[in-house]
Tab-separated table of C-alpha atoms in Angstrom:
chain	number	residue	atom	x	y	z
A	1	MET	CA	-4.368	22.620	13.408
A	2	LYS	CA	-4.765	20.410	10.443
A	3	PHE	CA	-3.131	17.451	9.144
A	4	ILE	CA	-2.385	15.605	6.558
A	5	LEU	CA	-1.639	11.373	6.789
A	6	PHE	CA	-0.167	10.739	3.291
A	7	CYS	CA	-0.216	7.576	2.411
A	8	GLN	CA	1.759	6.563	-1.185
A	9	ASN	CA	1.740	2.842	-0.584
A	10	ASN	CA	-0.352	0.663	1.592
A	11	TYR	CA	2.466	-0.137	3.885
A	12	ALA	CA	1.803	3.336	5.260
A	13	TYR	CA	-1.629	2.449	7.098
A	14	GLY	CA	-0.090	0.612	9.789
A	15	ILE	CA	2.804	3.452	10.346
A	16	LEU	CA	-0.186	6.451	10.405
A	17	ALA	CA	-2.541	4.941	12.404
A	18	PRO	CA	-0.952	5.237	15.760
A	19	ILE	CA	-0.785	9.021	14.948
A	20	ARG	CA	-4.345	9.152	13.563
A	21	ASP	CA	-5.470	7.649	17.120
A	22	VAL	CA	-3.662	10.513	18.902
A	23	LEU	CA	-5.115	13.355	16.523
A	24	ILE	CA	-8.535	11.702	17.387
A	25	ALA	CA	-7.858	11.445	21.007
A	26	GLN	CA	-6.776	15.620	21.273
A	27	LYS	CA	-9.601	16.561	19.115
A	28	LEU	CA	-7.183	17.492	16.104
A	29	GLU	CA	-8.304	18.009	12.410
A	30	PHE	CA	-6.933	15.616	10.169
A	31	ILE	CA	-7.399	13.954	6.211
A	32	TRP	CA	-5.851	11.250	4.885
A	33	TYR	CA	-4.368	11.207	1.548
A	34	VAL	CA	-5.070	7.779	-0.158
A	35	ASP	CA	-3.574	7.176	-3.944
A	36	GLN	CA	-6.236	6.084	-6.079
A	37	LYS	CA	-4.819	2.298	-6.108
A	38	LEU	CA	-5.012	2.015	-2.683
A	39	LYS	CA	-8.186	2.848	-2.369
A	40	PRO	CA	-9.842	-0.853	-2.680
A	41	ASP	CA	-8.221	-1.729	0.637
A	42	PHE	CA	-8.090	1.625	2.927
A	43	PRO	CA	-9.233	0.622	6.405
A	44	TYR	CA	-10.399	4.149	6.973
A	45	ASN	CA	-13.016	4.767	4.265
A	46	THR	CA	-15.465	6.449	6.561
A	47	GLU	CA	-13.018	9.159	7.601
A	48	ASN	CA	-11.936	12.350	5.784
A	49	ASN	CA	-9.982	10.924	2.942
A	50	THR	CA	-9.241	12.268	-0.530
A	51	SER	CA	-7.273	11.178	-3.537
A	52	LYS	CA	-7.022	14.243	-5.398
A	53	ILE	CA	-3.783	16.518	-4.566
A	54	THR	CA	-6.257	19.464	-5.624
A	55	ASP	CA	-8.330	18.856	-2.548
A	56	LEU	CA	-5.044	18.761	-0.092
A	57	GLU	CA	-4.082	22.197	-1.675
A	58	THR	CA	-7.729	24.078	-0.555
A	59	TYR	CA	-7.612	21.728	2.676
A	60	ASN	CA	-4.583	24.460	3.707
A	61	SER	CA	-2.955	22.083	6.184
A	62	ASP	CA	-0.271	23.162	9.066
A	63	ILE	CA	1.257	19.698	9.136
A	64	ILE	CA	1.814	16.561	6.532
A	65	PHE	CA	3.305	13.468	7.942
A	66	VAL	CA	4.982	11.613	5.010
A	67	PRO	CA	6.043	7.522	5.647
A	68	GLY	CA	6.987	7.984	2.072
A	69	ASN	CA	10.029	9.733	-0.103
A	70	GLU	CA	8.192	12.069	-1.846
A	71	VAL	CA	5.712	14.473	-1.128
A	72	PRO	CA	3.887	17.500	-3.709
A	73	TYR	CA	6.377	20.731	-2.659
A	74	TYR	CA	3.489	22.997	-3.332
A	75	LEU	CA	1.346	21.983	-0.660
A	76	ARG	CA	0.821	24.266	2.783
A	77	GLY	CA	2.391	22.716	6.060
A	78	LEU	CA	5.096	21.282	7.489
A	79	LYS	CA	6.275	18.507	5.362
A	80	THR	CA	7.502	16.043	8.264
A	81	GLN	CA	9.480	12.516	7.159
A	82	ILE	CA	8.389	9.753	9.397
A	83	PHE	CA	10.081	6.941	7.312
A	84	HIS	CA	8.720	3.490	6.334
A	85	GLY	CA	11.342	1.883	7.838
A	86	LEU	CA	14.538	0.930	10.072
A	87	ALA	CA	17.192	-0.351	7.107
A	88	GLY	CA	19.844	2.418	7.452
A	89	GLU	CA	21.493	-0.011	4.928
A	90	LYS	CA	19.133	0.303	1.846
A	91	LYS	CA	19.950	2.528	-0.924
A	92	GLY	CA	18.372	5.878	-0.513
A	93	HIS	CA	17.679	5.806	3.074
A	94	PHE	CA	19.610	8.492	4.043
A	95	ARG	CA	19.592	10.728	0.945
A	96	ILE	CA	18.444	14.122	1.109
A	97	ARG	CA	15.378	14.917	-1.464
A	98	HIS	CA	14.596	17.934	-0.103
A	99	TYR	CA	10.939	17.674	0.016
A	100	PHE	CA	10.879	17.938	3.919
A	101	ASP	CA	11.043	20.503	6.425
A	102	LEU	CA	11.588	18.198	9.522
A	103	TYR	CA	12.755	14.468	9.929
A	104	LEU	CA	11.493	12.996	12.933
A	105	THR	CA	14.156	10.041	13.372
A	106	GLN	CA	13.657	6.335	15.365
A	107	GLY	CA	16.642	6.056	17.377
A	108	PRO	CA	20.143	7.588	17.881
A	109	TYR	CA	21.531	5.590	14.966
A	110	PHE	CA	19.412	7.711	12.313
A	111	THR	CA	19.419	10.864	14.655
A	112	LYS	CA	23.094	11.005	14.568
A	113	LYS	CA	23.128	10.797	10.593
A	114	PHE	CA	20.661	12.965	9.996
A	115	ARG	CA	21.839	15.908	12.183
A	116	GLU	CA	25.206	15.413	10.184
A	117	LEU	CA	23.449	15.735	6.902
A	118	LYS	CA	21.221	18.880	8.785
A	119	ASN	CA	24.698	20.483	8.959
A	120	VAL	CA	25.399	20.026	5.387
A	121	HIS	CA	22.389	21.213	3.538
A	122	LYS	CA	20.724	23.425	6.371
A	123	ASN	CA	17.250	23.216	5.350
A	124	PHE	CA	15.297	20.889	7.571
A	125	ASP	CA	15.484	19.916	11.273
A	126	VAL	CA	15.928	16.980	12.648
A	127	ILE	CA	14.142	15.384	15.948
A	128	GLU	CA	14.349	12.155	17.576
A	129	THR	CA	10.784	10.628	18.800
A	130	GLY	CA	10.999	7.059	18.017
A	131	TRP	CA	8.523	4.788	15.128
A	132	PRO	CA	4.506	5.231	15.578
A	133	LYS	CA	4.401	1.650	13.845
A	134	LEU	CA	6.268	0.144	17.144
A	135	ASP	CA	3.764	1.657	19.468
A	136	ILE	CA	2.180	-1.432	19.949
A	137	TYR	CA	5.313	-2.887	21.482
A	138	GLY	CA	5.067	-0.696	24.442
A	139	LYS	CA	1.327	-1.129	24.782
A	140	ASP	CA	0.662	-4.775	24.407
A	141	LYS	CA	3.419	-7.534	23.329
A	142	MET	CA	0.848	-10.214	24.089
A	143	ALA	CA	-1.419	-8.641	21.783
A	144	TYR	CA	-1.904	-11.511	19.342
A	145	LYS	CA	-1.222	-14.317	22.003
A	146	ALA	CA	-4.742	-15.871	21.207
A	147	ARG	CA	-4.405	-15.279	17.460
A	148	LYS	CA	-1.292	-17.232	17.202
A	149	SER	CA	-2.968	-20.394	19.071
A	150	ARG	CA	-5.794	-20.419	17.062
A	151	LEU	CA	-3.169	-20.374	14.242
A	152	LEU	CA	-1.293	-22.954	14.907
A	153	ASP	CA	-4.291	-25.316	16.016
A	154	THR	CA	-5.957	-24.488	12.677
A	155	TYR	CA	-2.763	-25.852	10.478
A	156	ASN	CA	-2.032	-28.882	12.691
A	157	ALA	CA	-2.813	-29.561	16.492
A	158	ASP	CA	0.971	-30.579	17.127
A	159	ALA	CA	2.250	-27.212	15.429
A	160	ASP	CA	4.823	-25.494	17.981
A	161	ASN	CA	6.433	-22.782	16.236
A	162	ILE	CA	5.668	-20.119	13.800
A	163	LEU	CA	8.498	-19.318	10.890
A	164	LEU	CA	7.860	-15.897	9.131
A	165	TYR	CA	9.479	-15.437	5.734
A	166	ALA	CA	9.398	-11.998	4.979
A	167	PRO	CA	11.802	-11.234	1.742
A	168	THR	CA	12.462	-7.528	0.287
A	169	PHE	CA	11.309	-6.605	-2.858
A	170	SER	CA	14.070	-5.537	-4.701
A	171	PRO	CA	15.315	-7.420	-7.348
A	172	LYS	CA	18.669	-7.518	-6.310
A	173	LEU	CA	18.401	-8.034	-2.678
A	174	THR	CA	15.578	-10.469	-2.401
A	175	SER	CA	15.586	-14.068	-1.657
A	176	ALA	CA	12.492	-15.265	-3.049
A	177	PRO	CA	14.064	-17.146	-6.173
A	178	PHE	CA	16.054	-19.054	-4.126
A	179	LEU	CA	14.194	-20.147	-1.087
A	180	ILE	CA	11.113	-21.431	-2.239
A	181	SER	CA	12.495	-25.158	-3.009
A	182	GLN	CA	14.142	-24.800	0.799
A	183	LEU	CA	10.767	-23.385	2.056
A	184	GLU	CA	9.163	-26.514	0.605
A	185	THR	CA	11.555	-28.712	2.136
A	186	LEU	CA	11.703	-27.455	5.401
A	187	ALA	CA	7.807	-27.185	6.036
A	188	THR	CA	7.778	-30.853	4.264
A	189	LYS	CA	9.862	-32.130	6.929
A	190	ASN	CA	8.871	-30.459	9.980
A	191	LYS	CA	4.831	-30.619	10.045
A	192	ASN	CA	5.369	-29.205	13.564
A	193	LYS	CA	6.135	-26.179	12.072
A	194	LEU	CA	4.113	-23.361	10.410
A	195	ILE	CA	5.480	-21.070	7.716
A	196	LEU	CA	3.893	-17.580	7.174
A	197	ILE	CA	4.868	-16.008	3.940
A	198	LYS	CA	4.338	-12.304	4.049
A	199	PHE	CA	5.389	-10.086	1.008
A	200	HIS	CA	6.289	-6.603	0.652
A	201	PRO	CA	3.613	-4.864	-1.518
A	202	LEU	CA	5.658	-4.202	-4.039
A	203	MET	CA	7.233	-7.995	-4.484
A	204	HIS	CA	7.184	-8.911	-8.217
A	205	GLU	CA	3.524	-10.853	-8.728
A	206	GLU	CA	6.096	-13.714	-10.537
A	207	TRP	CA	7.207	-14.633	-7.052
A	208	ILE	CA	3.507	-13.766	-5.563
A	209	ALA	CA	2.120	-16.426	-7.820
A	210	LYS	CA	4.781	-19.055	-7.039
A	211	TYR	CA	4.483	-18.861	-3.414
A	212	LYS	CA	0.726	-18.430	-3.492
A	213	ASP	CA	1.026	-22.073	-5.468
A	214	LEU	CA	3.796	-23.289	-2.776
A	215	ALA	CA	1.440	-22.167	0.047
A	216	ASN	CA	-1.458	-24.590	-1.729
A	217	ARG	CA	0.210	-27.103	-2.170
A	218	VAL	CA	1.848	-27.213	1.158
A	219	ALA	CA	-0.300	-27.866	4.308
A	220	ASN	CA	1.870	-25.824	6.696
A	221	ILE	CA	2.599	-23.127	4.671
A	222	SER	CA	0.215	-20.389	4.895
A	223	PHE	CA	0.567	-17.097	2.421
A	224	GLN	CA	-0.414	-13.974	4.463
A	225	SER	CA	-1.912	-10.977	2.336
A	226	GLU	CA	-3.131	-8.732	5.267
A	227	LYS	CA	-1.333	-5.352	4.813
A	228	ASN	CA	0.071	-4.876	8.149
A	229	ILE	CA	2.990	-7.448	8.914
A	230	ILE	CA	3.028	-6.127	12.785
A	231	PRO	CA	0.406	-9.258	13.870
A	232	PHE	CA	2.741	-11.726	11.978
A	233	LEU	CA	5.930	-10.253	13.671
A	234	MET	CA	4.149	-10.691	17.128
A	235	MET	CA	3.181	-14.112	16.551
A	236	ALA	CA	6.531	-15.036	14.780
A	237	ASP	CA	8.936	-17.144	16.793
A	238	ILE	CA	11.666	-16.835	13.872
A	239	LEU	CA	12.095	-14.231	11.028
A	240	ILE	CA	13.638	-15.650	7.641
A	241	SER	CA	14.611	-12.553	5.418
A	242	ASP	CA	17.371	-11.004	3.441
A	243	THR	CA	18.159	-7.417	3.656
A	244	SER	CA	14.184	-6.166	4.431
A	245	SER	CA	13.927	-3.420	6.836
A	246	VAL	CA	11.660	-5.762	8.880
A	247	ILE	CA	14.547	-7.398	10.314
A	248	TYR	CA	14.827	-4.675	12.728
A	249	GLU	CA	11.380	-4.438	13.692
A	250	PHE	CA	11.805	-8.485	14.711
A	251	LEU	CA	14.644	-7.879	16.292
A	252	LEU	CA	13.164	-5.333	18.560
A	253	LEU	CA	10.836	-8.280	19.911
A	254	ASP	CA	13.927	-9.747	21.036
A	255	LYS	CA	13.588	-12.874	18.996
A	256	PRO	CA	16.143	-14.722	16.454
A	257	VAL	CA	16.405	-13.364	12.888
A	258	ILE	CA	17.926	-15.479	9.963
A	259	THR	CA	18.831	-13.713	6.770
A	260	PHE	CA	20.296	-14.588	3.095
A	261	ASN	CA	23.158	-12.270	1.369
A	262	ASN	CA	22.178	-9.588	4.224
A	263	ILE	CA	24.353	-6.452	3.015
A	264	SER	CA	24.245	-4.409	5.702
A	265	GLU	CA	28.232	-3.313	7.536
A	266	LYS	CA	26.848	-4.609	11.033
A	267	ILE	CA	25.276	-7.779	11.270
A	268	PHE	CA	23.817	-8.558	15.041
A	269	TRP	CA	21.758	-11.916	13.587
A	270	GLU	CA	22.659	-14.907	11.819
A	271	ASN	CA	23.513	-14.258	8.237
A	272	SER	CA	24.615	-17.098	5.544
A	273	LYS	CA	25.159	-17.224	1.834
A	274	ASN	CA	24.337	-20.525	1.410
A	275	PHE	CA	20.652	-21.133	1.047
A	276	ASP	CA	20.871	-24.305	1.591
A	277	ASP	CA	21.684	-24.170	5.113
A	278	LEU	CA	18.366	-23.079	5.848
A	279	GLU	CA	16.828	-25.863	7.833
A	280	THR	CA	20.046	-26.223	9.946
A	281	LEU	CA	20.204	-22.554	10.635
A	282	VAL	CA	16.586	-22.512	11.656
A	283	GLN	CA	16.896	-25.338	14.177
A	284	LYS	CA	19.994	-23.597	15.241
A	285	ASN	CA	18.661	-20.231	16.393
A	286	LEU	CA	15.114	-21.747	17.641
A	287	THR	CA	16.938	-23.790	20.009
A	288	GLU	CA	20.411	-21.946	20.776
A	289	ASP	CA	19.526	-18.530	19.900
A	290	PRO	CA	23.329	-17.435	19.620
A	291	TYR	CA	22.991	-13.626	19.035
A	292	LYS	CA	20.476	-13.016	21.817
A	293	ALA	CA	23.167	-10.972	23.302
A	294	SER	CA	24.084	-9.150	20.275
A	295	ARG	CA	20.519	-7.542	19.946
A	296	ASN	CA	20.897	-5.027	22.816
A	297	TYR	CA	22.831	-2.914	20.285
A	298	ILE	CA	19.300	-2.730	17.795
A	299	LYS	CA	17.457	-2.131	21.022
A	300	SER	CA	19.713	0.834	22.235
A	301	GLN	CA	20.584	2.443	18.827
A	302	PHE	CA	17.848	1.753	16.493
A	303	HIS	CA	14.421	2.149	18.488
A	304	PRO	CA	15.143	2.384	22.455
A	305	TYR	CA	11.600	3.632	22.960
A	306	ASN	CA	9.433	1.394	24.983
A	307	ASP	CA	6.665	3.155	26.228
A	308	GLY	CA	4.422	2.712	23.089
A	309	LYS	CA	4.247	6.429	22.741
A	310	SER	CA	6.280	7.480	19.621
A	311	ALA	CA	3.278	8.906	17.801
A	312	GLU	CA	2.482	11.111	20.889
A	313	ARG	CA	5.802	12.424	20.831
A	314	MET	CA	5.617	12.837	16.857
A	315	VAL	CA	2.604	14.991	17.110
A	316	SER	CA	3.764	16.825	19.827
A	317	ALA	CA	7.155	17.553	18.141
A	318	THR	CA	5.210	19.121	15.344
A	319	LEU	CA	2.809	20.822	17.143
A	320	ASN	CA	5.659	22.521	19.017
A	321	TYR	CA	7.642	23.039	15.921
A	322	ILE	CA	4.761	25.185	14.270
A	323	THR	CA	4.505	27.095	17.720
A	324	GLU	CA	7.875	28.097	17.398
A	325	HIS	CA	8.933	28.772	13.864
A	326	GLY	CA	5.495	28.802	12.521
A	327	VAL	CA	4.360	27.186	9.021
A	328	PRO	CA	7.403	26.786	6.629
A	329	GLY	CA	7.222	28.743	3.790
A	330	LYS	CA	7.334	26.928	0.183
A	331	ARG	CA	10.575	24.263	-0.637
A	332	LYS	CA	13.097	25.513	-2.870
A	333	LEU	CA	13.769	22.611	-5.280
A	334	SER	CA	15.902	22.027	-8.375
A	335	ILE	CA	13.903	21.860	-11.595
A	336	LEU	CA	14.458	17.607	-11.698
A	337	ARG	CA	12.680	17.818	-8.408
A	338	ARG	CA	9.777	19.958	-9.305
A	339	LEU	CA	9.280	17.641	-12.471
A	340	LYS	CA	9.377	14.552	-10.262
A	341	VAL	CA	6.727	15.507	-8.329
A	342	HIS	CA	5.112	16.895	-11.096
A	343	SER	CA	4.827	13.316	-12.751
A	344	LEU	CA	3.930	11.855	-9.490
A	345	PHE	CA	1.258	14.247	-8.269
A	346	GLY	CA	0.483	16.603	-11.108
A	347	LYS	CA	1.130	20.484	-11.166
A	348	PRO	CA	0.160	22.983	-8.649
A	349	SER	CA	-3.031	24.558	-9.292
A	350	LYS	CA	-2.955	28.171	-10.794
A	351	ASN	CA	-3.569	29.904	-7.835
A	352	ASN	CA	-0.830	28.233	-5.866
């Protein structure tokens, strides 16, 4: 069996890496597809990889793992959607784009909705496996304990908490324009708190520049450029955000979250419409943690897997699918979907 690990954005590395580890352990052949713009920071350059779709056409794959929204319809292989977040309220999360043969879902909440959509469209299958990016939660929740201690000591010997600010990049949903002064005030008045800024790769350059400047001016604010957010989630004591899918990743660690103007229908954490409440809410949630009991719903419905084996389940699910059904034929797409793929990845070669 031959696999493609398909990366359009650099957040895909942390999602696909556990699958890559399983493929290596099981001695299965794979190639990374890495969009050309990502090549400078691709962490697996010594492994088989390409930025050319034509190479993937000749690779003749059996299974393609995709944590993004698009994949070339003309590539051979079981086109498998594995998702890039847990935010079901985000526009487009449940949109069926007809590129995928199989959806591997993270938990019952997602499985139920995609099975309902399967009954409507009848051109894909759904299997619940859990999400590989969170496998480390089940394997070693203390993986970054020593790094956290070193980080706190680096900024202040008396620092006792790490606050992580990780907003969405969406212009309509991001809190970045409204919290910059509040975060500065919070840091200035609370020297024993270290605030880490971790932005989505697609965050607007204007806000990246302004928050980097803030970190340069305020000693206990640090702007983080590391691509994988998992280390920061595991080190942080509290998350500050808005309508980012990272909220759910953090809640699964059983730690408090504060959001501003979150659009979720069901909110199981502290949400405020008043940006001036930041300092009060941080203190309240660090000391009282009033939403601790509410987090059980997220754990049971969004990602109930604590064994660290979601990547293994994904590989097994796809291998079993191929054994039972064979490699699917070419996807039937509307002309508009075909043109979208052509604009992103180019047209198929003449012999495809």
